[in-house]
CSV table of C-alpha atoms in Angstrom, one decimal:
chain,number,residue,atom,x,y,z
A,1,MET,CA,0.0,0.0,0.0
A,2,THR,CA,1.5,3.3,-1.1
A,3,GLY,CA,1.8,6.6,0.8
A,4,GLN,CA,1.8,7.0,4.6
A,5,ILE,CA,-0.2,8.1,7.6
A,6,ASP,CA,0.4,11.8,8.2
A,7,ALA,CA,-1.4,13.0,11.3
A,8,ALA,CA,-1.4,16.3,13.2
A,9,PHE,CA,-4.1,17.5,15.7
A,10,GLN,CA,-4.3,20.5,18.0
A,11,GLY,CA,-7.1,21.6,20.4
A,12,ALA,CA,-8.5,21.5,23.9
A,13,LEU,CA,-10.9,19.0,25.4
A,14,GLY,CA,-12.0,20.4,28.8
A,15,GLY,CA,-8.7,21.0,30.7
A,16,PHE,CA,-6.6,18.8,28.4
A,17,ARG,CA,-4.8,20.1,25.4
A,18,LEU,CA,-3.5,18.0,22.5
A,19,ASP,CA,-0.8,19.2,20.2
A,20,ALA,CA,0.6,16.0,18.6
A,21,LYS,CA,1.7,14.8,15.2
A,22,PHE,CA,3.4,11.8,13.6
A,23,THR,CA,4.0,10.0,10.3
A,24,ALA,CA,4.0,6.3,9.8
A,25,PRO,CA,4.3,3.9,6.9
A,26,MET,CA,1.2,2.1,5.5
A,27,SER,CA,2.5,-1.2,7.0
A,28,GLY,CA,3.5,-2.6,10.3
A,29,VAL,CA,2.6,-1.6,13.8
A,30,THR,CA,3.0,2.0,15.1
A,31,ALA,CA,2.5,2.2,18.9
A,32,LEU,CA,1.2,5.4,20.5
A,33,PHE,CA,2.9,5.0,23.9
A,34,GLY,CA,3.0,7.1,27.0
A,35,PRO,CA,1.7,7.4,30.6
A,36,SER,CA,-2.0,7.5,31.3
A,37,GLY,CA,-3.5,10.9,30.4
A,38,SER,CA,-0.8,11.6,27.8
A,39,GLY,CA,-3.2,11.9,24.9
A,40,LYS,CA,-2.9,8.5,23.2
A,41,THR,CA,-6.6,7.7,23.0
A,42,THR,CA,-7.5,11.3,22.0
A,43,LEU,CA,-5.1,11.0,19.1
A,44,LEU,CA,-6.4,7.6,18.1
A,45,ARG,CA,-10.1,8.9,18.2
A,46,SER,CA,-9.0,11.9,16.1
A,47,ILE,CA,-7.7,9.6,13.5
A,48,ALA,CA,-11.0,7.7,13.5
A,49,GLY,CA,-13.0,10.9,13.3
A,50,LEU,CA,-14.7,10.2,16.6
A,51,THR,CA,-13.1,13.3,18.2
A,52,ARG,CA,-12.9,16.4,16.1
A,53,LEU,CA,-10.0,18.7,16.6
A,54,GLN,CA,-8.2,21.1,14.3
A,55,GLY,CA,-5.5,19.6,12.2
A,56,HIS,CA,-4.8,17.5,9.2
A,57,LEU,CA,-4.8,13.8,8.3
A,58,THR,CA,-3.9,11.8,5.2
A,59,VAL,CA,-4.0,8.1,5.0
A,60,GLY,CA,-2.3,6.4,2.0
A,61,GLY,CA,-2.6,9.6,0.0
A,62,ALA,CA,-6.3,10.1,0.7
A,63,GLU,CA,-7.1,13.4,2.6
A,64,TRP,CA,-9.4,12.6,5.5
A,65,GLN,CA,-9.1,16.0,7.2
A,66,SER,CA,-7.7,19.4,6.4
A,67,ALA,CA,-8.5,23.1,7.1
A,68,ALA,CA,-11.2,22.9,4.4
A,69,ALA,CA,-12.6,19.4,4.7
A,70,PHE,CA,-13.5,16.8,7.3
A,71,THR,CA,-14.4,13.2,6.4
A,72,PRO,CA,-16.9,11.9,9.0
A,73,ALA,CA,-16.2,8.8,11.1
A,74,HIS,CA,-18.6,6.5,9.2
A,75,ARG,CA,-16.9,7.3,5.9
A,76,ARG,CA,-13.4,6.6,7.2
A,77,ALA,CA,-12.1,3.2,6.3
A,78,VAL,CA,-10.9,2.2,9.8
A,79,GLY,CA,-11.3,-0.8,11.9
A,80,TYR,CA,-11.5,0.2,15.6
A,81,VAL,CA,-10.8,-2.2,18.5
A,82,PHE,CA,-11.8,-0.7,21.8
A,83,GLN,CA,-10.7,-1.6,25.4
A,84,ASP,CA,-14.1,-3.2,25.8
A,85,ALA,CA,-14.8,-5.6,22.9
A,86,ASN,CA,-18.3,-4.1,22.3
A,87,LEU,CA,-19.6,-7.2,20.5
A,88,PHE,CA,-23.3,-7.3,19.8
A,89,PRO,CA,-24.6,-9.3,22.8
A,90,HIS,CA,-27.6,-10.8,20.9
A,91,LEU,CA,-25.4,-12.3,18.2
A,92,THR,CA,-23.0,-15.2,18.3
A,93,VAL,CA,-19.3,-14.8,17.3
A,94,ALA,CA,-20.3,-15.9,13.8
A,95,GLY,CA,-23.1,-13.4,13.8
A,96,ASN,CA,-20.9,-10.6,14.8
A,97,LEU,CA,-18.4,-11.5,12.0
A,98,ASN,CA,-21.0,-11.9,9.4
A,99,PHE,CA,-22.6,-8.5,10.3
A,100,ALA,CA,-19.3,-6.8,9.7
A,101,ALA,CA,-18.6,-8.7,6.5
A,102,LYS,CA,-22.0,-7.8,5.0
A,103,ARG,CA,-21.7,-4.1,5.9
A,104,ALA,CA,-18.2,-4.0,4.4
A,105,ARG,CA,-19.5,-5.0,0.9
A,106,LYS,CA,-20.7,-1.4,0.5
A,107,ARG,CA,-17.2,-0.2,1.1
A,108,PRO,CA,-14.3,-0.1,-1.5
A,109,ALA,CA,-11.9,-3.0,-0.9
A,110,GLY,CA,-9.4,-2.2,1.7
A,111,GLY,CA,-6.9,-4.3,3.5
A,112,GLY,CA,-9.3,-6.5,5.3
A,113,ILE,CA,-9.5,-10.3,5.2
A,114,ASP,CA,-12.3,-12.8,4.6
A,115,ILE,CA,-14.1,-14.7,7.4
A,116,ASP,CA,-12.1,-17.9,6.9
A,117,GLU,CA,-8.8,-16.0,7.2
A,118,ALA,CA,-10.0,-14.2,10.3
A,119,VAL,CA,-11.2,-17.4,11.9
A,120,ALA,CA,-7.9,-19.1,11.2
A,121,LEU,CA,-5.6,-16.3,12.2
A,122,LEU,CA,-7.4,-15.6,15.5
A,123,GLY,CA,-8.3,-19.1,16.5
A,124,LEU,CA,-12.0,-18.4,16.4
A,125,ALA,CA,-13.3,-21.8,15.1
A,126,PRO,CA,-14.3,-23.2,18.5
A,127,LEU,CA,-16.0,-20.0,19.4
A,128,MET,CA,-18.3,-19.4,16.4
A,129,ASP,CA,-21.5,-20.6,17.9
A,130,ARG,CA,-21.0,-19.0,21.3
A,131,ALA,CA,-22.6,-15.7,22.5
A,132,PRO,CA,-20.3,-12.9,23.8
A,133,ALA,CA,-21.5,-13.6,27.4
A,134,ALA,CA,-20.0,-17.1,27.2
A,135,LEU,CA,-16.6,-15.9,26.1
A,136,SER,CA,-13.5,-15.0,28.2
A,137,GLY,CA,-12.1,-11.5,28.0
A,138,GLY,CA,-9.3,-12.7,25.7
A,139,GLU,CA,-11.8,-14.6,23.4
A,140,ARG,CA,-14.0,-11.5,23.2
A,141,GLN,CA,-11.1,-9.3,22.1
A,142,ARG,CA,-10.0,-11.8,19.5
A,143,ALA,CA,-13.6,-11.8,18.1
A,144,ALA,CA,-13.6,-8.0,18.2
A,145,VAL,CA,-10.3,-7.9,16.2
A,146,GLY,CA,-11.8,-10.2,13.7
A,147,ARG,CA,-14.9,-8.1,13.3
A,148,ALA,CA,-12.8,-4.9,12.8
A,149,LEU,CA,-10.7,-6.6,10.1
A,150,LEU,CA,-13.8,-7.8,8.2
A,151,SER,CA,-14.9,-4.1,7.8
A,152,ARG,CA,-12.2,-3.8,5.0
A,153,PRO,CA,-10.2,-1.1,6.8
A,154,GLN,CA,-7.3,0.8,5.3
A,155,VAL,CA,-5.9,1.1,8.9
A,156,LEU,CA,-6.6,-0.8,12.1
A,157,LEU,CA,-6.8,1.2,15.3
A,158,MET,CA,-6.4,-0.6,18.6
A,159,ASP,CA,-7.1,1.3,21.8
A,160,GLU,CA,-5.4,-0.6,24.7
A,161,PRO,CA,-7.1,-3.9,23.7
A,162,LEU,CA,-5.4,-5.9,26.5
A,163,SER,CA,-5.7,-3.3,29.3
A,164,GLY,CA,-8.7,-5.1,30.9
A,165,LEU,CA,-7.1,-8.5,30.9
A,166,ASP,CA,-5.1,-10.3,33.5
A,167,GLN,CA,-1.5,-11.3,32.8
A,168,ALA,CA,-2.4,-15.0,32.0
A,169,THR,CA,-5.0,-13.9,29.5
A,170,LYS,CA,-2.6,-11.4,27.9
A,171,ALA,CA,-0.1,-14.1,27.5
A,172,ASP,CA,-2.7,-16.2,25.7
A,173,ILE,CA,-3.8,-13.5,23.3
A,174,LEU,CA,-0.4,-11.9,22.5
A,175,PRO,CA,0.7,-14.7,20.1
A,176,TYR,CA,-2.5,-14.2,18.1
A,177,LEU,CA,-1.8,-10.5,17.8
A,178,GLU,CA,1.9,-11.2,16.8
A,179,ARG,CA,0.8,-13.5,14.1
A,180,LEU,CA,-1.9,-11.1,12.9
A,181,THR,CA,0.3,-8.1,12.7
A,182,ASP,CA,2.9,-10.0,10.8
A,183,THR,CA,0.2,-11.1,8.3
A,184,LEU,CA,-1.8,-7.9,7.7
A,185,ALA,CA,-1.2,-5.8,4.6
A,186,ILE,CA,-2.5,-2.7,6.4
A,187,PRO,CA,-1.0,-0.5,9.1
A,188,VAL,CA,-1.9,-0.9,12.7
A,189,VAL,CA,-1.9,2.0,15.2
A,190,TYR,CA,-1.7,0.5,18.6
A,191,VAL,CA,-2.3,2.4,21.9
A,192,SER,CA,-0.7,1.1,25.0
A,193,HIS,CA,1.0,2.3,28.2
A,194,ASP,CA,2.6,-1.2,28.7
A,195,ILE,CA,6.1,-1.2,27.4
A,196,SER,CA,6.3,-5.0,27.3
A,197,GLU,CA,3.3,-5.1,24.8
A,198,VAL,CA,4.9,-2.4,22.7
A,199,ALA,CA,8.2,-4.2,22.6
A,200,ARG,CA,6.6,-7.4,21.5
A,201,LEU,CA,4.2,-6.0,18.8
A,202,ALA,CA,5.5,-2.7,17.5
A,203,ASP,CA,7.7,-1.8,14.6
A,204,ARG,CA,7.7,2.0,15.4
A,205,MET,CA,6.9,4.0,18.5
A,206,VAL,CA,5.4,7.5,19.0
A,207,LEU,CA,6.1,8.7,22.5
A,208,LEU,CA,3.5,11.1,24.0
A,209,ASN,CA,3.5,13.0,27.2
A,210,ASN,CA,1.2,15.8,28.4
A,211,GLY,CA,-0.6,15.9,25.0
A,212,ARG,CA,2.6,16.4,23.0
A,213,THR,CA,4.8,14.2,20.8
A,214,VAL,CA,8.1,13.7,22.6
A,215,ALA,CA,9.8,11.5,20.0
A,216,SER,CA,9.2,8.9,17.4
A,217,GLY,CA,11.1,6.3,15.4
A,218,PRO,CA,11.8,2.6,14.9
A,219,ILE,CA,11.1,0.7,18.2
A,220,GLY,CA,14.7,-0.5,18.6
A,221,ASP,CA,16.1,3.0,18.2
A,222,MET,CA,13.5,4.5,20.6
A,223,LEU,CA,14.3,2.0,23.4
A,224,GLU,CA,18.0,2.7,23.0
A,225,ARG,CA,17.7,6.5,23.4
A,226,LEU,CA,19.1,7.7,26.7
A,227,ASP,CA,17.9,11.3,26.1
A,228,ILE,CA,14.1,10.9,26.5
A,229,GLY,CA,13.8,9.6,30.1
A,230,PRO,CA,12.0,6.5,31.3
A,231,LEU,CA,9.6,5.0,28.9
A,232,GLY,CA,7.5,3.1,31.4
A,233,GLU,CA,7.2,2.2,35.0
A,234,PRO,CA,10.4,2.7,37.1
A,235,PHE,CA,13.3,0.5,36.3
A,236,GLU,CA,11.6,-0.9,33.1
A,237,ASP,CA,13.9,0.7,30.5
A,238,SER,CA,14.9,-2.0,28.0
A,239,VAL,CA,16.2,-2.7,24.6
A,240,LEU,CA,15.4,-5.2,21.8
A,241,ALA,CA,17.6,-7.7,20.2
A,242,THR,CA,17.1,-10.6,17.8
A,243,ALA,CA,18.4,-14.1,18.3
A,244,GLU,CA,18.3,-17.4,16.4
A,245,VAL,CA,17.2,-20.6,18.2
A,246,THR,CA,20.0,-23.2,18.0
A,247,GLY,CA,18.6,-26.0,20.2
A,248,HIS,CA,17.0,-27.2,23.4
A,249,ASP,CA,18.3,-28.8,26.5
A,250,PRO,CA,15.5,-30.9,28.1
A,251,ALA,CA,17.7,-32.1,30.9
A,252,PHE,CA,17.9,-28.6,32.3
A,253,HIS,CA,14.7,-27.2,30.7
A,254,LEU,CA,16.6,-24.6,28.7
A,255,THR,CA,16.5,-23.2,25.1
A,256,ARG,CA,19.8,-22.3,23.5
A,257,LEU,CA,20.1,-19.3,21.0
A,258,THR,CA,22.7,-17.2,19.4
A,259,CYS,CA,22.6,-13.4,19.5
A,260,CYS,CA,25.1,-11.3,17.5
A,261,GLY,CA,27.2,-14.4,17.2
A,262,GLN,CA,27.3,-15.0,20.9
A,263,PRO,CA,25.6,-17.8,22.9
A,264,LEU,CA,22.4,-17.1,24.8
A,265,THR,CA,20.4,-19.3,27.2
A,266,ILE,CA,16.8,-18.8,28.2
A,267,PRO,CA,14.2,-20.9,30.1
A,268,GLU,CA,12.8,-23.7,27.9
A,269,ALA,CA,10.4,-22.1,25.3
A,270,ALA,CA,8.2,-23.5,22.6
A,271,LEU,CA,10.4,-22.3,19.8
A,272,THR,CA,11.6,-24.1,16.6
A,273,VAL,CA,15.3,-24.6,15.9
A,274,GLY,CA,16.3,-22.1,13.3
A,275,GLU,CA,13.5,-19.7,14.2
A,276,THR,CA,14.5,-16.0,14.8
A,277,VAL,CA,12.9,-14.3,17.8
A,278,ARG,CA,12.8,-10.8,19.3
A,279,LEU,CA,14.1,-10.5,22.8
A,280,ARG,CA,13.4,-7.7,25.3
A,281,ILE,CA,16.2,-7.2,27.7
A,282,ARG,CA,15.6,-4.9,30.7
A,283,ALA,CA,18.3,-2.5,31.9
A,284,ARG,CA,17.8,-3.6,35.5
A,285,ASP,CA,18.7,-7.2,34.4
A,286,VAL,CA,22.1,-6.3,33.0
A,287,ALA,CA,25.3,-6.1,35.0
A,288,LEU,CA,28.7,-5.1,33.7
A,289,ALA,CA,32.3,-6.4,34.3
A,290,THR,CA,35.6,-5.4,33.0
A,291,LYS,CA,36.9,-9.0,33.0
A,292,ARG,CA,35.1,-12.2,32.0
A,293,PRO,CA,33.8,-13.6,35.3
A,294,GLU,CA,34.4,-17.2,36.3
A,295,GLY,CA,32.6,-19.4,38.8
A,296,ILE,CA,29.3,-17.4,38.5
A,297,SER,CA,25.7,-18.6,38.1
A,298,ILE,CA,24.9,-16.1,35.4
A,299,ARG,CA,24.8,-18.0,32.1
A,300,ASN,CA,24.7,-15.2,29.5
A,301,ILE,CA,28.0,-13.2,29.2
A,302,PHE,CA,28.2,-10.9,26.2
A,303,GLU,CA,31.5,-9.3,25.1
A,304,GLY,CA,31.2,-5.7,23.9
A,305,GLU,CA,32.2,-2.2,24.5
A,306,ILE,CA,30.7,0.9,26.0
A,307,ALA,CA,28.8,2.8,23.3
A,308,GLU,CA,27.1,5.6,25.3
A,309,VAL,CA,26.9,6.9,28.8
A,310,SER,CA,24.3,9.3,30.3
A,311,ALA,CA,24.0,10.5,33.9
A,312,ALA,CA,21.4,13.0,35.1
A,313,ASP,CA,22.2,15.6,37.7
A,314,GLY,CA,21.2,14.6,41.2
A,315,GLU,CA,20.9,10.9,40.3
A,316,ALA,CA,23.0,8.1,41.9
A,317,HIS,CA,23.0,6.0,38.7
A,318,ALA,CA,24.1,6.2,35.1
A,319,GLU,CA,22.5,4.7,32.0
A,320,THR,CA,24.9,2.9,29.7
A,321,LEU,CA,24.6,1.3,26.3
A,322,VAL,CA,26.9,-1.7,25.4
A,323,ASP,CA,27.5,-2.6,21.8
A,324,ILE,CA,27.7,-6.4,21.5
A,325,GLY,CA,28.4,-6.4,17.8
A,326,GLY,CA,25.0,-5.9,16.1
A,327,ALA,CA,22.8,-5.0,19.0
A,328,ARG,CA,23.0,-2.8,22.1
A,329,LEU,CA,22.3,-3.7,25.7
A,330,ARG,CA,21.2,-1.1,28.2
A,331,ALA,CA,22.5,-1.3,31.8
A,332,ARG,CA,21.8,0.9,34.8
A,333,ILE,CA,24.7,1.1,37.2
A,334,THR,CA,25.7,3.4,40.0
A,335,LEU,CA,28.0,6.4,39.4
A,336,GLU,CA,30.4,4.8,41.8
A,337,ALA,CA,30.7,1.7,39.7
A,338,LEU,CA,31.0,3.8,36.6
A,339,ALA,CA,34.0,5.7,38.1
A,340,GLU,CA,35.7,2.7,39.7
A,341,LEU,CA,35.5,0.5,36.6
A,342,GLU,CA,36.5,3.5,34.3
A,343,LEU,CA,33.6,2.8,32.0
A,344,THR,CA,34.0,5.4,29.3
A,345,VAL,CA,32.9,5.3,25.7
A,346,GLY,CA,34.9,2.6,23.8
A,347,ALA,CA,36.0,0.7,26.9
A,348,PRO,CA,35.8,-3.1,26.6
A,349,VAL,CA,33.2,-4.7,28.9
A,350,TYR,CA,31.3,-7.8,29.5
A,351,ALA,CA,27.5,-7.6,29.9
A,352,LEU,CA,25.9,-10.2,32.2
A,353,VAL,CA,22.3,-11.2,31.8
A,354,LYS,CA,20.5,-13.8,34.0
A,355,SER,CA,18.7,-16.5,32.0
A,356,VAL,CA,15.7,-16.5,34.3
A,357,THR,CA,14.9,-12.9,33.3
A,358,PHE,CA,13.5,-14.1,30.0
A,359,ASP,CA,9.9,-14.8,30.7
A,360,GLY,CA,7.0,-15.2,28.2
A,361,ARG,CA,6.6,-11.4,28.0
A,362,SER,CA,10.3,-11.0,27.0
A,363,VAL,CA,10.4,-13.3,24.0
A,364,ALA,CA,8.4,-12.5,20.9
A,365,GLN,CA,7.9,-14.6,17.7
A,366,LYS,CA,7.2,-11.5,15.7
A,367,GLN,CA,8.8,-11.7,12.2
A,368,PRO,CA,12.0,-9.7,12.7
A,369,GLY,CA,12.9,-8.8,9.1
A,370,SER,CA,11.9,-5.1,9.3
A,371,MET,CA,13.5,-4.8,12.7
A,372,ARG,CA,16.8,-6.3,11.5
A,373,SER,CA,16.9,-3.9,8.5
A,374,GLU,CA,16.3,-0.9,10.9
A,375,GLN,CA,19.0,-2.2,13.2
A,376,ALA,CA,21.4,-2.6,10.3
A,377,ARG,CA,20.7,1.0,9.2
A,378,SER,CA,21.2,2.3,12.7
A,379,VAL,CA,24.5,0.4,13.2
A,380,GLN,CA,25.7,1.8,9.9
A,381,SER,CA,24.7,5.3,10.7
A,382,ARG,CA,26.5,5.1,14.1
A,383,LYS,CA,29.7,3.9,12.3
A,384,GLU,CA,29.5,6.7,9.8
A,385,GLY,CA,28.8,9.2,12.6
């Protein structure tokens, strides 16, 4: 799909003011991320035409809003998934899907899918004859996503679709969303304040705070930036890396991988040998050493060098980035350790990561092709810089 999403909105809603803008390609997942009250949902509703503020919006070259024109919500080719699934209670799952498919026949073909594809991608076959009241929260959201896709949208808007679910249900539904977003030929704009969701699903991030766009870019680059402050709850700063599965060790319930040519061990996971996965590595789970340690329980020891250091005034810690030869790890250490170990840019270092830190929310099976190309461009630009 050609063109891009170009959005900019300004205006006040009660005591809240939005002045935000971003561009995104017509493919992949763009996450609107930030704390509660930062303007994420207002921005999403403005794209859908449900909230009308001043500004402009083009989607794939089509002008949906400008100073002179405004396309109403019912004429915008969007699929919208709310926090609450909002399924028709008097219809079965099949009835909800068929309703959306019938209405979509009046709309020009967009990037939607047919019912059979939706059922297969979202695992809805066992649910088709059930009413919404008989579904779990995760099942309702999967059905809601299917209904939105059957409306033939040009863009899929998702407003914190997992926020009302417990951690176990989130873990169940995330693989469906990963597979779905890898398959779709349309862009997804995904609202969340959960950095682990964003790290698993997104290709790009738009960071919002107090109604304004703070920064935007590829997800890997955004997580590595030390100049934009914490992106989530305290001590949850993290980075992304890709790794290839090389084998399993059933005796110790471990899965073996290689990351940037270096070995990596995680708790046993249902992954296929040869598969490439995305890993989220939190700053708080990384320790640094100037010599390779011996006689230590930590299994993952990456050789690299200090790429960047940032220390805020009045803080006891410093943020560091370690280049391990194709990816960067982020570590939070005390200023005392920084000084005693003489960790300046270019210094050789070993980054230590506990295997047990890789839980189900840290390993994503999202296709990493676009991320790898973004990482390659980022590495090349750093070398040239």
